[in-house]
PDB file of C-alpha atoms in Angstrom:
ATOM      1  CA  MET A   5      94.496 110.417 114.965  1.00 57.00           C
ATOM      2  CA  SER A   6      95.075 108.213 112.248  1.00 88.00           C
ATOM      3  CA  ARG A   7      98.668 107.020 111.068  1.00 93.00           C
ATOM      4  CA  ILE A   8      98.408 108.519 107.564  1.00 96.00           C
ATOM      5  CA  ARG A   9      97.052 111.867 109.170  1.00 93.00           C
ATOM      6  CA  ASP A  10      99.827 111.343 111.831  1.00 96.00           C
ATOM      7  CA  THR A  11     102.027 111.111 108.343  1.00 97.00           C
ATOM      8  CA  PHE A  12     100.547 114.297 107.348  1.00 97.00           C
ATOM      9  CA  VAL A  13     101.012 116.230 110.720  1.00 96.00           C
ATOM     10  CA  ASP A  14     104.818 115.278 109.799  1.00 96.00           C
ATOM     11  CA  LEU A  15     105.031 116.595 106.626  1.00 96.00           C
ATOM     12  CA  LYS A  16     103.572 119.842 107.336  1.00 94.00           C
ATOM     13  CA  HIS A  17     106.013 120.120 110.572  1.00 94.00           C
ATOM     14  CA  ALA A  18     108.937 119.668 107.938  1.00 93.00           C
ATOM     15  CA  GLY A  19     107.476 122.036 105.610  1.00 93.00           C
ATOM     16  CA  CYS A  20     106.822 119.308 102.842  1.00 94.00           C
ATOM     17  CA  GLY A  21     104.550 117.831 100.602  1.00 96.00           C
ATOM     18  CA  GLY A  22     104.308 113.654 100.637  1.00 97.00           C
ATOM     19  CA  PHE A  23     105.147 111.125  97.967  1.00 97.00           C
ATOM     20  CA  ILE A  24     102.868 108.468  97.584  1.00 98.00           C
ATOM     21  CA  PRO A  25     103.606 105.931  94.699  1.00 97.00           C
ATOM     22  CA  PHE A  26     101.051 103.252  93.380  1.00 97.00           C
ATOM     23  CA  ILE A  27     101.871  99.914  92.388  1.00 97.00           C
ATOM     24  CA  THR A  28      99.373  97.352  91.452  1.00 97.00           C
ATOM     25  CA  ALA A  29      99.578  93.895  93.111  1.00 98.00           C
ATOM     26  CA  GLY A  30     100.844  91.050  91.369  1.00 98.00           C
ATOM     27  CA  ASP A  31     102.061  92.683  89.027  1.00 96.00           C
ATOM     28  CA  PRO A  32     104.980  91.349  87.731  1.00 96.00           C
ATOM     29  CA  ASP A  33     104.375  88.708  90.840  1.00 97.00           C
ATOM     30  CA  LEU A  34     103.297  89.052  94.437  1.00 97.00           C
ATOM     31  CA  ALA A  35     107.438  87.725  95.627  1.00 97.00           C
ATOM     32  CA  THR A  36     108.364  91.913  94.103  1.00 98.00           C
ATOM     33  CA  THR A  37     105.351  93.264  94.884  1.00 98.00           C
ATOM     34  CA  GLU A  38     106.295  92.676  98.649  1.00 98.00           C
ATOM     35  CA  ARG A  39     109.908  93.519  97.553  1.00 98.00           C
ATOM     36  CA  LEU A  40     108.594  97.277  96.318  1.00 98.00           C
ATOM     37  CA  LEU A  41     106.642  97.934  99.053  1.00 98.00           C
ATOM     38  CA  VAL A  42     110.028  97.573 100.867  1.00 98.00           C
ATOM     39  CA  GLU A  43     112.135  99.370  98.100  1.00 98.00           C
ATOM     40  CA  LEU A  44     109.586 102.323  97.824  1.00 98.00           C
ATOM     41  CA  ALA A  45     110.150 103.009 101.850  1.00 98.00           C
ATOM     42  CA  ALA A  46     113.267 103.031 102.023  1.00 97.00           C
ATOM     43  CA  ALA A  47     113.172 105.066  98.757  1.00 97.00           C
ATOM     44  CA  GLY A  48     110.990 108.038 100.982  1.00 96.00           C
ATOM     45  CA  ALA A  49     107.578 107.192 100.057  1.00 97.00           C
ATOM     46  CA  ASP A  50     105.100 108.546 102.914  1.00 97.00           C
ATOM     47  CA  ILE A  51     102.151 106.282 102.135  1.00 98.00           C
ATOM     48  CA  VAL A  52     101.978 103.544  99.369  1.00 98.00           C
ATOM     49  CA  GLU A  53      99.083 102.606  97.830  1.00 98.00           C
ATOM     50  CA  LEU A  54      98.857  99.011  96.860  1.00 98.00           C
ATOM     51  CA  GLY A  55      95.757  98.193  93.821  1.00 97.00           C
ATOM     52  CA  VAL A  56      93.697  95.631  94.003  1.00 97.00           C
ATOM     53  CA  PRO A  57      93.839  93.993  90.374  1.00 96.00           C
ATOM     54  CA  PHE A  58      90.073  93.998  88.679  1.00 92.00           C
ATOM     55  CA  SER A  59      89.042  92.870  85.679  1.00 88.00           C
ATOM     56  CA  ASP A  60      86.757  95.624  84.540  1.00 79.00           C
ATOM     57  CA  PRO A  61      87.945  99.184  85.822  1.00 74.00           C
ATOM     58  CA  VAL A  62      86.864 102.037  84.760  1.00 72.00           C
ATOM     59  CA  ALA A  63      89.228 105.062  86.578  1.00 58.00           C
ATOM     60  CA  ASP A  64      92.513 102.594  85.488  1.00 70.00           C
ATOM     61  CA  GLY A  65      93.917 103.688  82.045  1.00 72.00           C
ATOM     62  CA  GLU A  66      95.696 101.710  79.641  1.00 87.00           C
ATOM     63  CA  VAL A  67      99.200 101.216  82.058  1.00 91.00           C
ATOM     64  CA  ILE A  68      97.366 100.523  84.766  1.00 91.00           C
ATOM     65  CA  GLN A  69      94.784  98.150  83.095  1.00 91.00           C
ATOM     66  CA  ARG A  70      97.363  96.219  81.604  1.00 94.00           C
ATOM     67  CA  ALA A  71      99.059  95.361  85.260  1.00 95.00           C
ATOM     68  CA  SER A  72      95.933  94.400  86.628  1.00 94.00           C
ATOM     69  CA  GLU A  73      95.431  92.273  83.608  1.00 95.00           C
ATOM     70  CA  ARG A  74      99.080  90.510  83.913  1.00 96.00           C
ATOM     71  CA  ALA A  75      98.616  89.918  88.092  1.00 96.00           C
ATOM     72  CA  LEU A  76      95.173  88.781  87.030  1.00 96.00           C
ATOM     73  CA  ARG A  77      97.016  86.181  84.828  1.00 96.00           C
ATOM     74  CA  LYS A  78      98.567  84.922  87.339  1.00 95.00           C
ATOM     75  CA  GLY A  79      95.596  84.374  89.792  1.00 97.00           C
ATOM     76  CA  THR A  80      96.229  87.807  92.294  1.00 97.00           C
ATOM     77  CA  THR A  81      93.220  87.485  94.750  1.00 97.00           C
ATOM     78  CA  LEU A  82      92.734  89.884  97.457  1.00 98.00           C
ATOM     79  CA  SER A  83      93.425  87.443 100.226  1.00 98.00           C
ATOM     80  CA  ASP A  84      97.163  87.417  98.232  1.00 98.00           C
ATOM     81  CA  ALA A  85      97.402  91.577  98.370  1.00 98.00           C
ATOM     82  CA  LEU A  86      96.900  91.417 102.056  1.00 98.00           C
ATOM     83  CA  GLU A  87      99.373  89.043 102.386  1.00 98.00           C
ATOM     84  CA  CYS A  88     101.685  91.591 100.468  1.00 97.00           C
ATOM     85  CA  VAL A  89     101.563  93.664 102.770  1.00 98.00           C
ATOM     86  CA  SER A  90     101.363  91.763 105.982  1.00 98.00           C
ATOM     87  CA  ASN A  91     104.641  90.240 104.849  1.00 98.00           C
ATOM     88  CA  ALA A  92     106.548  93.295 103.918  1.00 98.00           C
ATOM     89  CA  LYS A  93     104.768  94.869 107.168  1.00 97.00           C
ATOM     90  CA  GLU A  94     107.728  92.886 108.958  1.00 97.00           C
ATOM     91  CA  HIS A  95     110.316  95.056 107.439  1.00 97.00           C
ATOM     92  CA  ILE A  96     108.775  98.469 107.050  1.00 97.00           C
ATOM     93  CA  ASP A  97     106.181 101.070 109.174  1.00 95.00           C
ATOM     94  CA  VAL A  98     104.709 102.857 106.315  1.00 97.00           C
ATOM     95  CA  PRO A  99     101.365 103.751 106.210  1.00 98.00           C
ATOM     96  CA  ILE A 100      99.664 101.469 103.595  1.00 98.00           C
ATOM     97  CA  VAL A 101      96.454 102.420 101.066  1.00 98.00           C
ATOM     98  CA  LEU A 102      94.659  99.621  99.522  1.00 98.00           C
ATOM     99  CA  PHE A 103      93.126 100.729  96.607  1.00 97.00           C
ATOM    100  CA  SER A 104      90.143  98.559  95.073  1.00 96.00           C
ATOM    101  CA  TYR A 105      86.835  98.837  93.095  1.00 95.00           C
ATOM    102  CA  LEU A 106      83.891  97.630  95.420  1.00 96.00           C
ATOM    103  CA  ASN A 107      82.980  94.195  93.844  1.00 95.00           C
ATOM    104  CA  PRO A 108      86.418  92.543  94.803  1.00 96.00           C
ATOM    105  CA  LEU A 109      85.133  93.822  98.167  1.00 97.00           C
ATOM    106  CA  LEU A 110      81.922  92.683  98.072  1.00 97.00           C
ATOM    107  CA  LYS A 111      82.522  89.338  97.303  1.00 96.00           C
ATOM    108  CA  PHE A 112      85.054  88.692 100.310  1.00 98.00           C
ATOM    109  CA  GLY A 113      83.489  90.192 102.455  1.00 98.00           C
ATOM    110  CA  ARG A 114      82.825  93.667 104.053  1.00 97.00           C
ATOM    111  CA  ASP A 115      83.533  92.662 108.008  1.00 97.00           C
ATOM    112  CA  ARG A 116      85.993  90.421 106.754  1.00 98.00           C
ATOM    113  CA  LEU A 117      87.763  92.726 105.225  1.00 98.00           C
ATOM    114  CA  ALA A 118      87.940  94.977 108.044  1.00 98.00           C
ATOM    115  CA  GLU A 119      89.129  92.390 110.139  1.00 98.00           C
ATOM    116  CA  GLU A 120      91.821  90.396 107.934  1.00 98.00           C
ATOM    117  CA  ALA A 121      93.347  94.162 106.332  1.00 98.00           C
ATOM    118  CA  ARG A 122      93.837  95.635 109.240  1.00 97.00           C
ATOM    119  CA  ARG A 123      96.132  92.477 111.112  1.00 97.00           C
ATOM    120  CA  ALA A 124      97.516  92.663 107.664  1.00 98.00           C
ATOM    121  CA  GLY A 125      98.658  96.250 108.575  1.00 97.00           C
ATOM    122  CA  ILE A 126      96.615  98.383 105.993  1.00 98.00           C
ATOM    123  CA  ASP A 127      95.895 101.806 107.529  1.00 98.00           C
ATOM    124  CA  ALA A 128      93.159 102.914 105.178  1.00 98.00           C
ATOM    125  CA  VAL A 129      91.029 101.548 102.236  1.00 98.00           C
ATOM    126  CA  LEU A 130      89.937 103.625  98.425  1.00 97.00           C
ATOM    127  CA  ILE A 131      87.513 102.089  96.701  1.00 96.00           C
ATOM    128  CA  THR A 132      87.079 104.278  93.698  1.00 94.00           C
ATOM    129  CA  ASP A 133      83.376 103.748  92.589  1.00 93.00           C
ATOM    130  CA  LEU A 134      81.908 103.676  96.653  1.00 95.00           C
ATOM    131  CA  ILE A 135      79.371 106.169  96.466  1.00 92.00           C
ATOM    132  CA  PRO A 136      78.490 108.321  99.729  1.00 90.00           C
ATOM    133  CA  GLU A 137      74.956 107.677  99.787  1.00 91.00           C
ATOM    134  CA  GLU A 138      75.945 104.179 100.134  1.00 94.00           C
ATOM    135  CA  ALA A 139      78.892 104.438 102.361  1.00 96.00           C
ATOM    136  CA  GLY A 140      77.767 104.549 105.816  1.00 96.00           C
ATOM    137  CA  PRO A 141      77.766 100.279 106.414  1.00 97.00           C
ATOM    138  CA  TRP A 142      81.629 100.694 105.253  1.00 97.00           C
ATOM    139  CA  ILE A 143      82.990 103.716 107.161  1.00 97.00           C
ATOM    140  CA  THR A 144      81.422 101.977 110.541  1.00 97.00           C
ATOM    141  CA  ALA A 145      83.095  98.396 109.815  1.00 97.00           C
ATOM    142  CA  PHE A 146      86.508 100.377 108.790  1.00 97.00           C
ATOM    143  CA  ARG A 147      86.551 102.445 111.627  1.00 94.00           C
ATOM    144  CA  GLU A 148      85.847  99.933 114.007  1.00 96.00           C
ATOM    145  CA  HIS A 149      89.328  98.594 112.879  1.00 96.00           C
ATOM    146  CA  LYS A 150      90.702 102.175 113.270  1.00 95.00           C
ATOM    147  CA  MET A 151      91.189 102.001 109.251  1.00 97.00           C
ATOM    148  CA  ASP A 152      90.604 105.139 107.430  1.00 97.00           C
ATOM    149  CA  LEU A 153      88.148 104.949 104.428  1.00 97.00           C
ATOM    150  CA  ILE A 154      89.174 107.478 101.679  1.00 97.00           C
ATOM    151  CA  PHE A 155      87.412 108.729  98.689  1.00 96.00           C
ATOM    152  CA  LEU A 156      88.061 110.718  95.716  1.00 95.00           C
ATOM    153  CA  VAL A 157      86.697 113.821  94.065  1.00 95.00           C
ATOM    154  CA  ALA A 158      86.901 114.858  90.999  1.00 93.00           C
ATOM    155  CA  PRO A 159      86.785 118.764  89.162  1.00 93.00           C
ATOM    156  CA  THR A 160      83.245 117.906  87.889  1.00 92.00           C
ATOM    157  CA  THR A 161      82.156 117.326  91.901  1.00 94.00           C
ATOM    158  CA  SER A 162      80.031 119.633  92.616  1.00 94.00           C
ATOM    159  CA  ASP A 163      79.784 122.038  95.683  1.00 94.00           C
ATOM    160  CA  GLU A 164      77.305 120.210  97.866  1.00 95.00           C
ATOM    161  CA  ARG A 165      78.507 116.514  96.872  1.00 95.00           C
ATOM    162  CA  LEU A 166      82.100 118.022  98.041  1.00 96.00           C
ATOM    163  CA  ALA A 167      80.982 118.601 101.228  1.00 95.00           C
ATOM    164  CA  ARG A 168      79.564 115.903 101.479  1.00 95.00           C
ATOM    165  CA  ILE A 169      82.423 113.468 100.706  1.00 96.00           C
ATOM    166  CA  ALA A 170      84.401 115.908 103.202  1.00 95.00           C
ATOM    167  CA  GLN A 171      82.550 114.772 106.500  1.00 94.00           C
ATOM    168  CA  GLN A 172      82.096 111.230 105.227  1.00 95.00           C
ATOM    169  CA  THR A 173      86.457 110.556 104.432  1.00 96.00           C
ATOM    170  CA  SER A 174      88.951 109.747 107.409  1.00 96.00           C
ATOM    171  CA  GLY A 175      92.771 109.874 106.660  1.00 96.00           C
ATOM    172  CA  PHE A 176      93.420 112.661 103.320  1.00 97.00           C
ATOM    173  CA  ILE A 177      90.639 113.306 100.494  1.00 97.00           C
ATOM    174  CA  TYR A 178      92.121 111.960  96.937  1.00 97.00           C
ATOM    175  CA  ALA A 179      91.646 115.018  94.382  1.00 96.00           C
ATOM    176  CA  VAL A 180      91.946 113.935  91.028  1.00 93.00           C
ATOM    177  CA  SER A 181      93.368 115.989  88.650  1.00 79.00           C
ATOM    178  CA  ARG A 182      91.054 115.802  85.632  1.00 53.00           C
ATOM    179  CA  THR A 183      88.474 113.953  84.160  1.00 51.00           C
ATOM    180  CA  GLY A 184      89.233 110.977  82.315  1.00 44.00           C
ATOM    181  CA  VAL A 185      91.036 108.158  83.263  1.00 42.00           C
ATOM    182  CA  THR A 186      94.956 107.468  84.876  1.00 45.00           C
ATOM    183  CA  GLY A 187      97.292 107.658  82.876  1.00 42.00           C
ATOM    184  CA  THR A 188     100.622 110.278  82.472  1.00 46.00           C
ATOM    185  CA  ARG A 189     100.540 113.486  80.947  1.00 47.00           C
ATOM    186  CA  ASN A 190     102.524 116.136  79.681  1.00 50.00           C
ATOM    187  CA  GLU A 191     101.358 118.995  82.087  1.00 56.00           C
ATOM    188  CA  MET A 192      99.753 119.210  84.898  1.00 54.00           C
ATOM    189  CA  PRO A 193      95.685 120.101  84.832  1.00 57.00           C
ATOM    190  CA  ARG A 194      94.535 123.774  85.466  1.00 71.00           C
ATOM    191  CA  ASP A 195      91.588 122.025  87.299  1.00 82.00           C
ATOM    192  CA  ALA A 196      93.650 120.067  90.125  1.00 91.00           C
ATOM    193  CA  GLU A 197      94.080 123.726  92.228  1.00 93.00           C
ATOM    194  CA  SER A 198      90.912 124.916  91.519  1.00 94.00           C
ATOM    195  CA  LEU A 199      89.651 121.720  93.178  1.00 96.00           C
ATOM    196  CA  VAL A 200      91.891 122.010  96.298  1.00 96.00           C
ATOM    197  CA  LYS A 201      91.660 125.668  97.046  1.00 96.00           C
ATOM    198  CA  ARG A 202      87.203 124.040  96.842  1.00 96.00           C
ATOM    199  CA  VAL A 203      88.090 121.523  99.125  1.00 97.00           C
ATOM    200  CA  ARG A 204      90.209 123.250 101.580  1.00 97.00           C
ATOM    201  CA  ALA A 205      86.728 125.286 101.787  1.00 97.00           C
ATOM    202  CA  VAL A 206      84.611 122.653 103.422  1.00 97.00           C
ATOM    203  CA  SER A 207      87.388 120.412 104.634  1.00 97.00           C
ATOM    204  CA  ASP A 208      90.758 120.299 106.872  1.00 96.00           C
ATOM    205  CA  LEU A 209      91.839 116.985 106.094  1.00 97.00           C
ATOM    206  CA  PRO A 210      94.773 116.780 103.778  1.00 97.00           C
ATOM    207  CA  VAL A 211      94.547 116.678 100.144  1.00 98.00           C
ATOM    208  CA  ALA A 212      96.068 113.681  97.974  1.00 97.00           C
ATOM    209  CA  VAL A 213      96.579 114.508  94.135  1.00 96.00           C
ATOM    210  CA  GLY A 214      96.580 112.004  91.574  1.00 93.00           C
ATOM    211  CA  PHE A 215      96.016 111.199  88.056  1.00 87.00           C
ATOM    212  CA  GLY A 216      98.560 112.282  85.397  1.00 82.00           C
ATOM    213  CA  ILE A 217     101.239 113.393  87.897  1.00 90.00           C
ATOM    214  CA  SER A 218     104.191 111.608  85.646  1.00 89.00           C
ATOM    215  CA  THR A 219     106.993 114.038  86.293  1.00 92.00           C
ATOM    216  CA  PRO A 220     109.053 115.580  89.132  1.00 93.00           C
ATOM    217  CA  GLU A 221     108.502 119.196  88.184  1.00 93.00           C
ATOM    218  CA  GLN A 222     104.963 118.543  88.340  1.00 93.00           C
ATOM    219  CA  VAL A 223     105.191 116.490  91.336  1.00 94.00           C
ATOM    220  CA  SER A 224     106.809 120.254  93.147  1.00 93.00           C
ATOM    221  CA  GLN A 225     104.140 121.724  91.888  1.00 93.00           C
ATOM    222  CA  VAL A 226     101.408 119.897  93.306  1.00 95.00           C
ATOM    223  CA  TRP A 227     103.309 120.020  96.280  1.00 95.00           C
ATOM    224  CA  ARG A 228     102.850 124.287  96.112  1.00 95.00           C
ATOM    225  CA  PHE A 229      99.264 123.409  96.539  1.00 96.00           C
ATOM    226  CA  ALA A 230      97.930 120.400  97.919  1.00 97.00           C
ATOM    227  CA  ASP A 231      99.789 118.018 101.274  1.00 97.00           C
ATOM    228  CA  ALA A 232     101.082 115.333  98.767  1.00 97.00           C
ATOM    229  CA  ALA A 233     101.143 113.906  94.998  1.00 96.00           C
ATOM    230  CA  VAL A 234     100.146 110.753  94.388  1.00 96.00           C
ATOM    231  CA  ILE A 235     102.260 108.865  91.183  1.00 95.00           C
ATOM    232  CA  GLY A 236     100.627 105.950  89.423  1.00 93.00           C
ATOM    233  CA  SER A 237     100.795 104.835  85.923  1.00 92.00           C
ATOM    234  CA  ALA A 238     104.380 106.673  85.788  1.00 94.00           C
ATOM    235  CA  LEU A 239     105.830 104.053  88.275  1.00 96.00           C
ATOM    236  CA  VAL A 240     103.822 100.849  86.789  1.00 96.00           C
ATOM    237  CA  ARG A 241     105.067 101.466  82.921  1.00 96.00           C
ATOM    238  CA  GLN A 242     108.114 101.318  84.587  1.00 97.00           C
ATOM    239  CA  ILE A 243     107.293  98.300  86.266  1.00 97.00           C
ATOM    240  CA  GLU A 244     105.983  96.801  82.580  1.00 97.00           C
ATOM    241  CA  LYS A 245     109.453  97.947  80.926  1.00 96.00           C
ATOM    242  CA  LEU A 246     111.577  96.077  83.382  1.00 97.00           C
ATOM    243  CA  ALA A 247     109.273  93.158  83.422  1.00 92.00           C
ATOM    244  CA  GLY A 248     111.914  90.073  83.732  1.00 92.00           C
ATOM    245  CA  SER A 249     114.733  92.368  84.709  1.00 97.00           C
ATOM    246  CA  PRO A 250     116.769  91.083  88.212  1.00 97.00           C
ATOM    247  CA  GLU A 251     117.017  94.636  88.524  1.00 98.00           C
ATOM    248  CA  LEU A 252     113.697  95.672  88.689  1.00 98.00           C
ATOM    249  CA  VAL A 253     113.568  96.531  92.472  1.00 98.00           C
ATOM    250  CA  ASP A 254     116.469  98.716  92.280  1.00 98.00           C
ATOM    251  CA  ARG A 255     115.307 100.529  88.992  1.00 98.00           C
ATOM    252  CA  ILE A 256     112.286 101.604  90.296  1.00 98.00           C
ATOM    253  CA  GLY A 257     113.806 102.476  93.728  1.00 98.00           C
ATOM    254  CA  GLU A 258     115.898 104.786  92.017  1.00 97.00           C
ATOM    255  CA  PHE A 259     112.825 105.832  89.693  1.00 97.00           C
ATOM    256  CA  ALA A 260     110.986 107.135  92.688  1.00 97.00           C
ATOM    257  CA  ARG A 261     114.022 109.034  94.248  1.00 96.00           C
ATOM    258  CA  SER A 262     114.001 110.759  91.264  1.00 95.00           C
ATOM    259  CA  PHE A 263     110.599 112.516  92.486  1.00 94.00           C
ATOM    260  CA  LEU A 264     111.980 113.115  95.118  1.00 90.00           C
ATOM    261  CA  LYS A 265     114.435 115.907  94.580  1.00 76.00           C
ATOM    262  CA  SER A 266     112.824 119.469  95.993  1.00 61.00           C
ATOM    263  CA  LYS A 267     112.147 116.917  99.034  1.00 64.00           C
ATOM    264  CA  GLN A 268     115.431 116.560 100.298  1.00 54.00           C
ATOM    265  CA  ILE A 269     115.954 119.554 100.283  1.00 49.00           C
ATOM    266  CA  CYS A 270     112.638 121.269 102.093  1.00 57.00           C
ATOM    267  CA  GLN A 271     113.538 118.269 104.550  1.00 48.00           C
ATOM    268  CA  THR A 272     116.888 119.728 105.650  1.00 41.00           C
ATOM    269  CA  THR A 273     115.474 123.341 106.010  1.00 39.00           C
ATOM    270  CA  GLY A 274     112.779 121.497 107.773  1.00 41.00           C
ATOM    271  CA  SER A 275     114.837 120.094 110.427  1.00 35.00           C
TER     272      SER A 275
END
């Protein structure tokens, strides 16, 4: 069993939903990224997603696109992201998912990535645009290094394709709450709960819901039907607002904790 599955087992035993924040490597800079990884773990993150900045994202909304642009202007690379994780892992033990598009990983090299990501302390890789039909060599490479490969599913994913993805995914399944790109939304899409039910019908893997989750209330809603909530754009927007502030890391920690009030209750009752 992977460390990510272990995390979800512990959450289930405690009767809690998981909290998975997302940040972009190199935004606003690499030193701050390392500090943010440590701070998010201290704030109560169960898993952290670290995005590899990419110049041509197709699933990211404007907030995360701008974060990638800022990081790329400073020359942030995949190697830099791995080094951030390696440095942060000296202080934390929270599982980390490397979140990337396929092109940067292809340029880096599949086997090299598997080896260096594991050495850095990466627990899983999520490749947004890797299709199941071409995933075999990637699955093999990562599993040989005891890492999970996580796939996205969306409300538009057919039942047949959903079953295929469920067979190839390990760690957890990332359910996109709605069609379209990332970004904050005022209401939780109805498609999200329906999609999670469809995933449950073909897999016993934990399900995390992301895209558009931006308030503590929405996180609590997700926890009622899924195993974890992913907070991306709302967090990255706060990093953008606080750029240049010496209080950025502390303020982001406070912001992350604001999503966890109901979780603190469940941890008390679960223990």
